[in-house]
Amino acid sequence: ELILGVEQMAPGPLDYASMPSFAAENEFSWVEFKFEPEIFGNPGSSLLRRIKAELEKFGLDSSVHSPYHGSENIGSVDDAV
């Protein structure tokens, strides 16, 4: 089975809680969220509960990308970063 994912990098046409249904409709099996608290604010516990419920509803796995710290991507796999 091929595992395909979709990433939500910033609030856009779909909000974070809509990503699981979008992923399921388009046959993705994974959703990665990239919350940027310094830019967009903290997602908050009620939104996180909604996202979790949607992920469970569609049987999707998920991950959260490490946020930027200033101008550095602390989730980078580049050892120089």
mmCIF file of C-alpha atoms in Angstrom:
data_model
loop_
_atom_site.group_PDB
_atom_site.id
_atom_site.type_symbol
_atom_site.label_atom_id
_atom_site.label_comp_id
_atom_site.label_asym_id
_atom_site.label_seq_id
_atom_site.Cartn_x
_atom_site.Cartn_y
_atom_site.Cartn_z
ATOM 1 C CA GLU A 1 0.000 0.000 0.000
ATOM 2 C CA LEU A 2 1.352 3.386 -0.980
ATOM 3 C CA ILE A 3 1.174 5.938 1.819
ATOM 4 C CA LEU A 4 0.449 9.398 0.483
ATOM 5 C CA GLY A 5 0.141 12.529 2.542
ATOM 6 C CA VAL A 6 -1.005 16.097 2.277
ATOM 7 C CA GLU A 7 0.305 19.039 4.276
ATOM 8 C CA GLN A 8 -1.510 22.110 5.522
ATOM 9 C CA MET A 9 1.176 24.792 5.805
ATOM 10 C CA ALA A 10 -0.971 27.815 6.611
ATOM 11 C CA PRO A 11 -4.614 28.693 6.969
ATOM 12 C CA GLY A 12 -5.992 28.893 3.457
ATOM 13 C CA PRO A 13 -9.061 27.881 1.462
ATOM 14 C CA LEU A 14 -9.407 24.893 3.792
ATOM 15 C CA ASP A 15 -9.084 25.359 7.519
ATOM 16 C CA TYR A 16 -7.060 22.897 9.568
ATOM 17 C CA ALA A 17 -10.128 20.906 10.667
ATOM 18 C CA SER A 18 -11.175 20.412 7.016
ATOM 19 C CA MET A 19 -7.899 18.756 6.033
ATOM 20 C CA PRO A 20 -8.834 15.224 7.153
ATOM 21 C CA SER A 21 -11.978 15.153 4.994
ATOM 22 C CA PHE A 22 -10.027 16.623 2.054
ATOM 23 C CA ALA A 23 -7.336 13.962 2.521
ATOM 24 C CA ALA A 24 -9.871 11.127 2.705
ATOM 25 C CA GLU A 25 -11.801 12.360 -0.351
ATOM 26 C CA ASN A 26 -8.560 12.454 -2.343
ATOM 27 C CA GLU A 27 -7.320 9.063 -1.096
ATOM 28 C CA PHE A 28 -4.461 10.353 1.039
ATOM 29 C CA SER A 29 -3.655 8.353 4.150
ATOM 30 C CA TRP A 30 -1.676 10.946 6.092
ATOM 31 C CA VAL A 31 -2.059 14.608 7.044
ATOM 32 C CA GLU A 32 0.833 16.735 8.253
ATOM 33 C CA PHE A 33 0.007 19.980 9.991
ATOM 34 C CA LYS A 34 2.408 22.880 10.109
ATOM 35 C CA PHE A 35 1.179 25.189 12.815
ATOM 36 C CA GLU A 36 3.134 28.440 13.034
ATOM 37 C CA PRO A 37 2.226 29.926 16.441
ATOM 38 C CA GLU A 38 4.536 32.914 15.953
ATOM 39 C CA ILE A 39 2.701 33.819 12.734
ATOM 40 C CA PHE A 40 -0.855 32.462 13.004
ATOM 41 C CA GLY A 41 -1.262 32.053 16.762
ATOM 42 C CA ASN A 42 -1.790 28.898 18.786
ATOM 43 C CA PRO A 43 -4.391 26.520 17.298
ATOM 44 C CA GLY A 44 -6.088 26.062 20.691
ATOM 45 C CA SER A 45 -7.424 22.962 22.378
ATOM 46 C CA SER A 46 -10.943 23.027 20.865
ATOM 47 C CA LEU A 47 -9.537 23.099 17.313
ATOM 48 C CA LEU A 48 -7.109 20.306 18.155
ATOM 49 C CA ARG A 49 -10.004 18.198 19.511
ATOM 50 C CA ARG A 50 -11.968 18.802 16.268
ATOM 51 C CA ILE A 51 -8.952 17.815 14.165
ATOM 52 C CA LYS A 52 -8.394 14.665 16.236
ATOM 53 C CA ALA A 53 -12.049 13.667 15.873
ATOM 54 C CA GLU A 54 -11.897 14.175 12.098
ATOM 55 C CA LEU A 55 -8.682 12.163 11.786
ATOM 56 C CA GLU A 56 -10.251 9.311 13.761
ATOM 57 C CA LYS A 57 -13.461 9.501 11.723
ATOM 58 C CA PHE A 58 -11.537 8.934 8.486
ATOM 59 C CA GLY A 59 -8.905 6.580 9.926
ATOM 60 C CA LEU A 60 -6.021 8.884 8.988
ATOM 61 C CA ASP A 61 -2.588 9.164 10.525
ATOM 62 C CA SER A 62 -1.063 12.573 11.146
ATOM 63 C CA SER A 63 2.037 14.430 12.173
ATOM 64 C CA VAL A 64 2.941 17.961 13.156
ATOM 65 C CA HIS A 65 5.895 19.663 11.500
ATOM 66 C CA SER A 66 8.298 21.455 13.809
ATOM 67 C CA PRO A 67 7.723 25.209 13.708
ATOM 68 C CA TYR A 68 10.145 27.816 12.519
ATOM 69 C CA HIS A 69 12.102 29.568 15.236
ATOM 70 C CA GLY A 70 12.842 33.024 13.929
ATOM 71 C CA SER A 71 14.039 32.304 10.408
ATOM 72 C CA GLU A 72 15.336 28.787 11.134
ATOM 73 C CA ASN A 73 13.402 25.625 10.402
ATOM 74 C CA ILE A 74 14.089 23.565 13.535
ATOM 75 C CA GLY A 75 12.586 20.508 11.823
ATOM 76 C CA SER A 76 15.164 20.614 9.041
ATOM 77 C CA VAL A 77 17.145 17.467 8.320
ATOM 78 C CA ASP A 78 20.058 19.635 7.152
ATOM 79 C CA ASP A 79 22.797 19.305 9.792
ATOM 80 C CA ALA A 80 23.975 22.868 9.034
ATOM 81 C CA VAL A 81 20.625 24.228 10.219
#
